[in-house]
mmCIF file with all atom_site columns, C-alpha atoms in Angstrom:
data_model
loop_
_atom_site.group_PDB
_atom_site.id
_atom_site.type_symbol
_atom_site.label_atom_id
_atom_site.label_alt_id
_atom_site.label_comp_id
_atom_site.label_asym_id
_atom_site.label_entity_id
_atom_site.label_seq_id
_atom_site.pdbx_PDB_ins_code
_atom_site.Cartn_x
_atom_site.Cartn_y
_atom_site.Cartn_z
_atom_site.occupancy
_atom_site.B_iso_or_equiv
_atom_site.pdbx_formal_charge
_atom_site.auth_seq_id
_atom_site.auth_comp_id
_atom_site.auth_asym_id
_atom_site.auth_atom_id
_atom_site.pdbx_PDB_model_num
ATOM 1   C CA . MET A 1 1   ? 26.178 41.917 81.126 1.00 98.00 ? 1   MET A CA 1
ATOM 2   C CA . ARG A 1 2   ? 22.995 41.079 79.231 1.00 99.00 ? 2   ARG A CA 1
ATOM 3   C CA . ILE A 1 3   ? 23.746 38.811 76.297 1.00 99.00 ? 3   ILE A CA 1
ATOM 4   C CA . ALA A 1 4   ? 21.656 37.377 73.435 1.00 99.00 ? 4   ALA A CA 1
ATOM 5   C CA . ILE A 1 5   ? 22.768 34.109 71.870 1.00 98.00 ? 5   ILE A CA 1
ATOM 6   C CA . ILE A 1 6   ? 21.041 33.136 68.644 1.00 97.00 ? 6   ILE A CA 1
ATOM 7   C CA . LEU A 1 7   ? 21.283 29.824 66.758 1.00 95.00 ? 7   LEU A CA 1
ATOM 8   C CA . LEU A 1 8   ? 19.891 28.531 63.489 1.00 92.00 ? 8   LEU A CA 1
ATOM 9   C CA . ASN A 1 9   ? 18.316 25.547 65.271 1.00 90.00 ? 9   ASN A CA 1
ATOM 10  C CA . LYS A 1 10  ? 18.842 23.285 68.297 1.00 87.00 ? 10  LYS A CA 1
ATOM 11  C CA . GLY A 1 11  ? 21.750 21.629 66.534 1.00 79.00 ? 11  GLY A CA 1
ATOM 12  C CA . ARG A 1 12  ? 23.872 18.734 67.666 1.00 76.00 ? 12  ARG A CA 1
ATOM 13  C CA . GLY A 1 13  ? 27.588 19.448 68.160 1.00 78.00 ? 13  GLY A CA 1
ATOM 14  C CA . SER A 1 14  ? 27.570 23.198 67.623 1.00 80.00 ? 14  SER A CA 1
ATOM 15  C CA . GLY A 1 15  ? 24.227 23.437 69.456 1.00 86.00 ? 15  GLY A CA 1
ATOM 16  C CA . GLU A 1 16  ? 25.798 21.750 72.471 1.00 89.00 ? 16  GLU A CA 1
ATOM 17  C CA . VAL A 1 17  ? 28.719 24.177 72.262 1.00 89.00 ? 17  VAL A CA 1
ATOM 18  C CA . ALA A 1 18  ? 26.226 27.069 72.331 1.00 92.00 ? 18  ALA A CA 1
ATOM 19  C CA . ARG A 1 19  ? 24.385 25.528 75.346 1.00 95.00 ? 19  ARG A CA 1
ATOM 20  C CA . GLN A 1 20  ? 27.701 25.113 77.192 1.00 95.00 ? 20  GLN A CA 1
ATOM 21  C CA . HIS A 1 21  ? 28.604 28.670 76.244 1.00 94.00 ? 21  HIS A CA 1
ATOM 22  C CA . THR A 1 22  ? 25.270 29.872 77.681 1.00 97.00 ? 22  THR A CA 1
ATOM 23  C CA . ARG A 1 23  ? 25.730 27.879 80.912 1.00 98.00 ? 23  ARG A CA 1
ATOM 24  C CA . PHE A 1 24  ? 29.230 29.293 81.354 1.00 98.00 ? 24  PHE A CA 1
ATOM 25  C CA . LEU A 1 25  ? 28.031 32.863 80.902 1.00 98.00 ? 25  LEU A CA 1
ATOM 26  C CA . LEU A 1 26  ? 25.194 32.249 83.365 1.00 98.00 ? 26  LEU A CA 1
ATOM 27  C CA . GLN A 1 27  ? 27.689 30.884 85.928 1.00 98.00 ? 27  GLN A CA 1
ATOM 28  C CA . GLN A 1 28  ? 29.701 34.077 85.521 1.00 98.00 ? 28  GLN A CA 1
ATOM 29  C CA . GLY A 1 29  ? 26.629 36.063 86.537 1.00 98.00 ? 29  GLY A CA 1
ATOM 30  C CA . HIS A 1 30  ? 25.546 37.262 83.100 1.00 99.00 ? 30  HIS A CA 1
ATOM 31  C CA . GLN A 1 31  ? 21.907 37.398 81.984 1.00 99.00 ? 31  GLN A CA 1
ATOM 32  C CA . VAL A 1 32  ? 21.492 35.370 78.791 1.00 99.00 ? 32  VAL A CA 1
ATOM 33  C CA . TYR A 1 33  ? 18.710 35.317 76.221 1.00 99.00 ? 33  TYR A CA 1
ATOM 34  C CA . PHE A 1 34  ? 19.095 31.971 74.446 1.00 98.00 ? 34  PHE A CA 1
ATOM 35  C CA . MET A 1 35  ? 17.158 31.629 71.216 1.00 98.00 ? 35  MET A CA 1
ATOM 36  C CA . HIS A 1 36  ? 16.461 29.180 68.409 1.00 96.00 ? 36  HIS A CA 1
ATOM 37  C CA . PRO A 1 37  ? 13.436 27.509 66.819 1.00 95.00 ? 37  PRO A CA 1
ATOM 38  C CA . GLU A 1 38  ? 11.769 24.761 68.883 1.00 94.00 ? 38  GLU A CA 1
ATOM 39  C CA . ILE A 1 39  ? 13.643 25.845 72.035 1.00 93.00 ? 39  ILE A CA 1
ATOM 40  C CA . GLY A 1 40  ? 11.847 23.389 74.317 1.00 91.00 ? 40  GLY A CA 1
ATOM 41  C CA . ASP A 1 41  ? 13.335 23.622 77.790 1.00 92.00 ? 41  ASP A CA 1
ATOM 42  C CA . GLY A 1 42  ? 16.365 25.502 76.490 1.00 95.00 ? 42  GLY A CA 1
ATOM 43  C CA . VAL A 1 43  ? 19.016 26.184 79.104 1.00 97.00 ? 43  VAL A CA 1
ATOM 44  C CA . GLN A 1 44  ? 18.101 26.376 82.763 1.00 98.00 ? 44  GLN A CA 1
ATOM 45  C CA . GLY A 1 45  ? 18.545 29.909 84.072 1.00 98.00 ? 45  GLY A CA 1
ATOM 46  C CA . ALA A 1 46  ? 18.469 31.586 80.647 1.00 98.00 ? 46  ALA A CA 1
ATOM 47  C CA . HIS A 1 47  ? 15.646 33.505 79.088 1.00 98.00 ? 47  HIS A CA 1
ATOM 48  C CA . ASN A 1 48  ? 14.746 30.844 76.515 1.00 98.00 ? 48  ASN A CA 1
ATOM 49  C CA . ILE A 1 49  ? 13.132 32.273 73.405 1.00 98.00 ? 49  ILE A CA 1
ATOM 50  C CA . ASP A 1 50  ? 11.441 30.184 70.738 1.00 97.00 ? 50  ASP A CA 1
ATOM 51  C CA . ILE A 1 51  ? 12.002 31.561 67.243 1.00 98.00 ? 51  ILE A CA 1
ATOM 52  C CA . LYS A 1 52  ? 8.732  30.996 65.369 1.00 98.00 ? 52  LYS A CA 1
ATOM 53  C CA . LEU A 1 53  ? 9.380  29.936 61.793 1.00 97.00 ? 53  LEU A CA 1
ATOM 54  C CA . HIS A 1 54  ? 7.031  30.711 58.903 1.00 97.00 ? 54  HIS A CA 1
ATOM 55  C CA . SER A 1 55  ? 7.518  27.173 57.595 1.00 95.00 ? 55  SER A CA 1
ATOM 56  C CA . ASP A 1 56  ? 7.421  23.611 58.930 1.00 93.00 ? 56  ASP A CA 1
ATOM 57  C CA . ILE A 1 57  ? 10.762 22.998 57.224 1.00 92.00 ? 57  ILE A CA 1
ATOM 58  C CA . MET A 1 58  ? 13.679 23.518 59.677 1.00 90.00 ? 58  MET A CA 1
ATOM 59  C CA . PRO A 1 59  ? 16.791 25.144 58.209 1.00 90.00 ? 59  PRO A CA 1
ATOM 60  C CA . VAL A 1 60  ? 19.833 23.079 59.223 1.00 86.00 ? 60  VAL A CA 1
ATOM 61  C CA . HIS A 1 61  ? 23.597 23.134 58.710 1.00 76.00 ? 61  HIS A CA 1
ATOM 62  C CA . GLU A 1 62  ? 23.874 19.531 57.680 1.00 71.00 ? 62  GLU A CA 1
ATOM 63  C CA . TYR A 1 63  ? 20.929 17.637 56.228 1.00 63.00 ? 63  TYR A CA 1
ATOM 64  C CA . LEU A 1 64  ? 20.191 14.269 57.805 1.00 66.00 ? 64  LEU A CA 1
ATOM 65  C CA . PRO A 1 65  ? 18.375 11.912 55.398 1.00 69.00 ? 65  PRO A CA 1
ATOM 66  C CA . SER A 1 66  ? 16.396 10.468 58.344 1.00 65.00 ? 66  SER A CA 1
ATOM 67  C CA . ALA A 1 67  ? 14.716 13.883 58.738 1.00 63.00 ? 67  ALA A CA 1
ATOM 68  C CA . GLY A 1 68  ? 12.969 13.486 55.389 1.00 70.00 ? 68  GLY A CA 1
ATOM 69  C CA . GLU A 1 69  ? 11.363 16.675 54.176 1.00 81.00 ? 69  GLU A CA 1
ATOM 70  C CA . GLU A 1 70  ? 11.239 18.280 57.619 1.00 86.00 ? 70  GLU A CA 1
ATOM 71  C CA . GLN A 1 71  ? 14.721 19.772 57.191 1.00 87.00 ? 71  GLN A CA 1
ATOM 72  C CA . LYS A 1 72  ? 16.669 21.564 54.489 1.00 86.00 ? 72  LYS A CA 1
ATOM 73  C CA . GLN A 1 73  ? 20.334 22.486 54.441 1.00 84.00 ? 73  GLN A CA 1
ATOM 74  C CA . VAL A 1 74  ? 20.401 26.288 54.530 1.00 86.00 ? 74  VAL A CA 1
ATOM 75  C CA . ALA A 1 75  ? 23.533 26.418 52.336 1.00 84.00 ? 75  ALA A CA 1
ATOM 76  C CA . SER A 1 76  ? 21.648 24.628 49.532 1.00 84.00 ? 76  SER A CA 1
ATOM 77  C CA . MET A 1 77  ? 18.738 27.101 49.589 1.00 89.00 ? 77  MET A CA 1
ATOM 78  C CA . ASP A 1 78  ? 18.548 29.704 46.817 1.00 90.00 ? 78  ASP A CA 1
ATOM 79  C CA . PHE A 1 79  ? 18.646 33.365 47.830 1.00 94.00 ? 79  PHE A CA 1
ATOM 80  C CA . ASP A 1 80  ? 14.891 33.929 47.982 1.00 96.00 ? 80  ASP A CA 1
ATOM 81  C CA . GLU A 1 81  ? 14.265 30.766 49.999 1.00 94.00 ? 81  GLU A CA 1
ATOM 82  C CA . MET A 1 82  ? 16.969 31.662 52.530 1.00 93.00 ? 82  MET A CA 1
ATOM 83  C CA . MET A 1 83  ? 15.742 35.254 52.759 1.00 96.00 ? 83  MET A CA 1
ATOM 84  C CA . ALA A 1 84  ? 12.215 34.038 53.522 1.00 97.00 ? 84  ALA A CA 1
ATOM 85  C CA . TYR A 1 85  ? 13.538 32.726 56.850 1.00 97.00 ? 85  TYR A CA 1
ATOM 86  C CA . LEU A 1 86  ? 15.435 35.908 57.746 1.00 97.00 ? 86  LEU A CA 1
ATOM 87  C CA . PRO A 1 87  ? 12.445 37.873 59.118 1.00 98.00 ? 87  PRO A CA 1
ATOM 88  C CA . ASP A 1 88  ? 11.688 35.002 61.555 1.00 98.00 ? 88  ASP A CA 1
ATOM 89  C CA . TYR A 1 89  ? 15.120 35.364 63.171 1.00 98.00 ? 89  TYR A CA 1
ATOM 90  C CA . GLU A 1 90  ? 15.147 39.153 62.937 1.00 98.00 ? 90  GLU A CA 1
ATOM 91  C CA . LYS A 1 91  ? 11.756 39.456 64.615 1.00 98.00 ? 91  LYS A CA 1
ATOM 92  C CA . ALA A 1 92  ? 12.823 37.290 67.549 1.00 98.00 ? 92  ALA A CA 1
ATOM 93  C CA . LEU A 1 93  ? 16.037 39.246 67.985 1.00 98.00 ? 93  LEU A CA 1
ATOM 94  C CA . SER A 1 94  ? 14.259 42.601 67.590 1.00 99.00 ? 94  SER A CA 1
ATOM 95  C CA . ASN A 1 95  ? 11.904 41.700 70.381 1.00 98.00 ? 95  ASN A CA 1
ATOM 96  C CA . ILE A 1 96  ? 14.746 41.557 72.931 1.00 99.00 ? 96  ILE A CA 1
ATOM 97  C CA . ILE A 1 97  ? 17.441 43.831 71.435 1.00 99.00 ? 97  ILE A CA 1
ATOM 98  C CA . ASP A 1 98  ? 16.654 46.703 73.800 1.00 98.00 ? 98  ASP A CA 1
ATOM 99  C CA . ASP A 1 99  ? 17.182 44.334 76.766 1.00 98.00 ? 99  ASP A CA 1
ATOM 100 C CA . VAL A 1 100 ? 20.711 43.235 75.788 1.00 99.00 ? 100 VAL A CA 1
ATOM 101 C CA . ASP A 1 101 ? 24.193 44.725 75.699 1.00 99.00 ? 101 ASP A CA 1
ATOM 102 C CA . ILE A 1 102 ? 25.655 42.442 73.070 1.00 99.00 ? 102 ILE A CA 1
ATOM 103 C CA . VAL A 1 103 ? 24.531 39.744 70.619 1.00 99.00 ? 103 VAL A CA 1
ATOM 104 C CA . ILE A 1 104 ? 26.393 36.518 69.889 1.00 98.00 ? 104 ILE A CA 1
ATOM 105 C CA . GLY A 1 105 ? 25.379 34.777 66.668 1.00 97.00 ? 105 GLY A CA 1
ATOM 106 C CA . HIS A 1 106 ? 26.384 31.168 66.136 1.00 92.00 ? 106 HIS A CA 1
ATOM 107 C CA . HIS A 1 107 ? 27.439 30.132 62.626 1.00 87.00 ? 107 HIS A CA 1
ATOM 108 C CA . ALA A 1 108 ? 27.966 31.889 59.333 1.00 87.00 ? 108 ALA A CA 1
ATOM 109 C CA . ASN A 1 109 ? 24.443 31.650 57.950 1.00 91.00 ? 109 ASN A CA 1
ATOM 110 C CA . ILE A 1 110 ? 21.013 33.272 58.464 1.00 94.00 ? 110 ILE A CA 1
ATOM 111 C CA . THR A 1 111 ? 21.761 33.917 62.140 1.00 95.00 ? 111 THR A CA 1
ATOM 112 C CA . ALA A 1 112 ? 24.853 35.901 61.190 1.00 96.00 ? 112 ALA A CA 1
ATOM 113 C CA . ILE A 1 113 ? 22.857 38.055 58.833 1.00 97.00 ? 113 ILE A CA 1
ATOM 114 C CA . ALA A 1 114 ? 20.059 38.603 61.385 1.00 98.00 ? 114 ALA A CA 1
ATOM 115 C CA . THR A 1 115 ? 22.599 39.371 64.107 1.00 98.00 ? 115 THR A CA 1
ATOM 116 C CA . TYR A 1 116 ? 24.378 41.894 61.869 1.00 98.00 ? 116 TYR A CA 1
ATOM 117 C CA . ARG A 1 117 ? 21.218 43.635 60.771 1.00 99.00 ? 117 ARG A CA 1
ATOM 118 C CA . ILE A 1 118 ? 19.435 43.923 64.098 1.00 99.00 ? 118 ILE A CA 1
ATOM 119 C CA . ALA A 1 119 ? 22.504 44.682 66.183 1.00 99.00 ? 119 ALA A CA 1
ATOM 120 C CA . SER A 1 120 ? 23.700 47.324 63.687 1.00 98.00 ? 120 SER A CA 1
ATOM 121 C CA . GLU A 1 121 ? 20.257 48.988 63.436 1.00 98.00 ? 121 GLU A CA 1
ATOM 122 C CA . ASN A 1 122 ? 20.171 49.228 67.224 1.00 99.00 ? 122 ASN A CA 1
ATOM 123 C CA . TYR A 1 123 ? 23.786 50.298 67.727 1.00 98.00 ? 123 TYR A CA 1
ATOM 124 C CA . LYS A 1 124 ? 24.655 47.144 69.647 1.00 98.00 ? 124 LYS A CA 1
ATOM 125 C CA . PRO A 1 125 ? 27.946 45.287 69.303 1.00 99.00 ? 125 PRO A CA 1
ATOM 126 C CA . TYR A 1 126 ? 27.865 41.744 68.071 1.00 98.00 ? 126 TYR A CA 1
ATOM 127 C CA . VAL A 1 127 ? 30.219 38.795 67.957 1.00 98.00 ? 127 VAL A CA 1
ATOM 128 C CA . LEU A 1 128 ? 29.974 35.761 65.678 1.00 96.00 ? 128 LEU A CA 1
ATOM 129 C CA . PHE A 1 129 ? 30.917 32.291 66.882 1.00 92.00 ? 129 PHE A CA 1
ATOM 130 C CA . LEU A 1 130 ? 31.947 30.573 63.662 1.00 88.00 ? 130 LEU A CA 1
ATOM 131 C CA . HIS A 1 131 ? 31.734 26.834 63.203 1.00 75.00 ? 131 HIS A CA 1
ATOM 132 C CA . GLY A 1 132 ? 33.057 25.030 60.160 1.00 62.00 ? 132 GLY A CA 1
ATOM 133 C CA . THR A 1 133 ? 29.587 23.894 59.014 1.00 56.00 ? 133 THR A CA 1
ATOM 134 C CA . GLY A 1 134 ? 28.694 27.501 58.125 1.00 59.00 ? 134 GLY A CA 1
ATOM 135 C CA . ILE A 1 135 ? 31.784 28.170 56.021 1.00 65.00 ? 135 ILE A CA 1
ATOM 136 C CA . GLU A 1 136 ? 32.589 24.719 54.658 1.00 66.00 ? 136 GLU A CA 1
ATOM 137 C CA . PRO A 1 137 ? 29.654 24.599 52.182 1.00 65.00 ? 137 PRO A CA 1
ATOM 138 C CA . ARG A 1 138 ? 31.020 27.630 50.395 1.00 65.00 ? 138 ARG A CA 1
ATOM 139 C CA . HIS A 1 139 ? 34.175 25.708 49.659 1.00 65.00 ? 139 HIS A CA 1
ATOM 140 C CA . LEU A 1 140 ? 32.024 22.934 48.269 1.00 68.00 ? 140 LEU A CA 1
ATOM 141 C CA . GLY A 1 141 ? 30.182 25.203 45.826 1.00 70.00 ? 141 GLY A CA 1
ATOM 142 C CA . LYS A 1 142 ? 27.131 25.884 47.924 1.00 75.00 ? 142 LYS A CA 1
ATOM 143 C CA . TRP A 1 143 ? 25.701 29.198 49.129 1.00 79.00 ? 143 TRP A CA 1
ATOM 144 C CA . ASP A 1 144 ? 24.233 31.410 46.484 1.00 84.00 ? 144 ASP A CA 1
ATOM 145 C CA . ASP A 1 145 ? 26.609 34.328 45.796 1.00 88.00 ? 145 ASP A CA 1
ATOM 146 C CA . ARG A 1 146 ? 24.086 36.917 47.052 1.00 93.00 ? 146 ARG A CA 1
ATOM 147 C CA . SER A 1 147 ? 23.531 34.914 50.241 1.00 91.00 ? 147 SER A CA 1
ATOM 148 C CA . TRP A 1 148 ? 27.284 34.530 50.740 1.00 90.00 ? 148 TRP A CA 1
ATOM 149 C CA . ASP A 1 149 ? 27.865 38.272 50.254 1.00 93.00 ? 149 ASP A CA 1
ATOM 150 C CA . LEU A 1 150 ? 25.460 39.011 53.136 1.00 95.00 ? 150 LEU A CA 1
ATOM 151 C CA . ILE A 1 151 ? 27.106 36.427 55.356 1.00 92.00 ? 151 ILE A CA 1
ATOM 152 C CA . LYS A 1 152 ? 30.590 37.737 54.507 1.00 92.00 ? 152 LYS A CA 1
ATOM 153 C CA . LYS A 1 153 ? 29.533 41.316 55.358 1.00 96.00 ? 153 LYS A CA 1
ATOM 154 C CA . ALA A 1 154 ? 28.211 40.118 58.719 1.00 97.00 ? 154 ALA A CA 1
ATOM 155 C CA . VAL A 1 155 ? 31.486 38.392 59.499 1.00 94.00 ? 155 VAL A CA 1
ATOM 156 C CA . GLU A 1 156 ? 33.636 41.309 58.364 1.00 96.00 ? 156 GLU A CA 1
ATOM 157 C CA . ASP A 1 157 ? 31.692 43.835 60.441 1.00 98.00 ? 157 ASP A CA 1
ATOM 158 C CA . ALA A 1 158 ? 31.545 41.801 63.649 1.00 97.00 ? 158 ALA A CA 1
ATOM 159 C CA . LYS A 1 159 ? 33.248 43.314 66.716 1.00 98.00 ? 159 LYS A CA 1
ATOM 160 C CA . GLY A 1 160 ? 34.758 39.907 67.376 1.00 96.00 ? 160 GLY A CA 1
ATOM 161 C CA . ILE A 1 161 ? 34.970 36.399 66.042 1.00 92.00 ? 161 ILE A CA 1
ATOM 162 C CA . ILE A 1 162 ? 35.043 33.292 68.213 1.00 90.00 ? 162 ILE A CA 1
ATOM 163 C CA . VAL A 1 163 ? 36.537 30.092 66.800 1.00 84.00 ? 163 VAL A CA 1
ATOM 164 C CA . THR A 1 164 ? 37.358 26.835 68.464 1.00 75.00 ? 164 THR A CA 1
ATOM 165 C CA . THR A 1 165 ? 39.266 25.239 65.588 1.00 66.00 ? 165 THR A CA 1
ATOM 166 C CA . GLU A 1 166 ? 42.007 26.173 63.139 1.00 62.00 ? 166 GLU A CA 1
ATOM 167 C CA . TYR A 1 167 ? 39.693 24.983 60.332 1.00 55.00 ? 167 TYR A CA 1
ATOM 168 C CA . VAL A 1 168 ? 37.732 28.233 60.338 1.00 50.00 ? 168 VAL A CA 1
#
């Protein structure tokens, strides 16, 4: 099977889960397109795709003060700011959508929306791998309502949901 896996960024914990997920799928003989901004070496054996961002500010799940102004928590962005990043992810996914059978989006955020839109437009099934850091901010009063409505639609229309915790 030919699989695209898309992430918001390199990540730490959830990013490592995605890399392990990619390695496992490769070991099973699948072809994997692994994509996020600043991909670097990515995952050996995968088609590693760097998502080019329109901004020097990296959208992240959890803001780390040590990052200074180089990062911004995506859940704290207003609708227009979040939507400005969406074409970056959609373009990267659009470039390979004809080469894949299924798309796996990690997190309930911009990547879920891009996955939903591009997979749906191209009649491809998609699955979302939900991690708590995508949903938790909503419980804490973050995520603009319009942003959350798009994320919720992406989750509801997914062909499958992957979770590794009861929290989600």
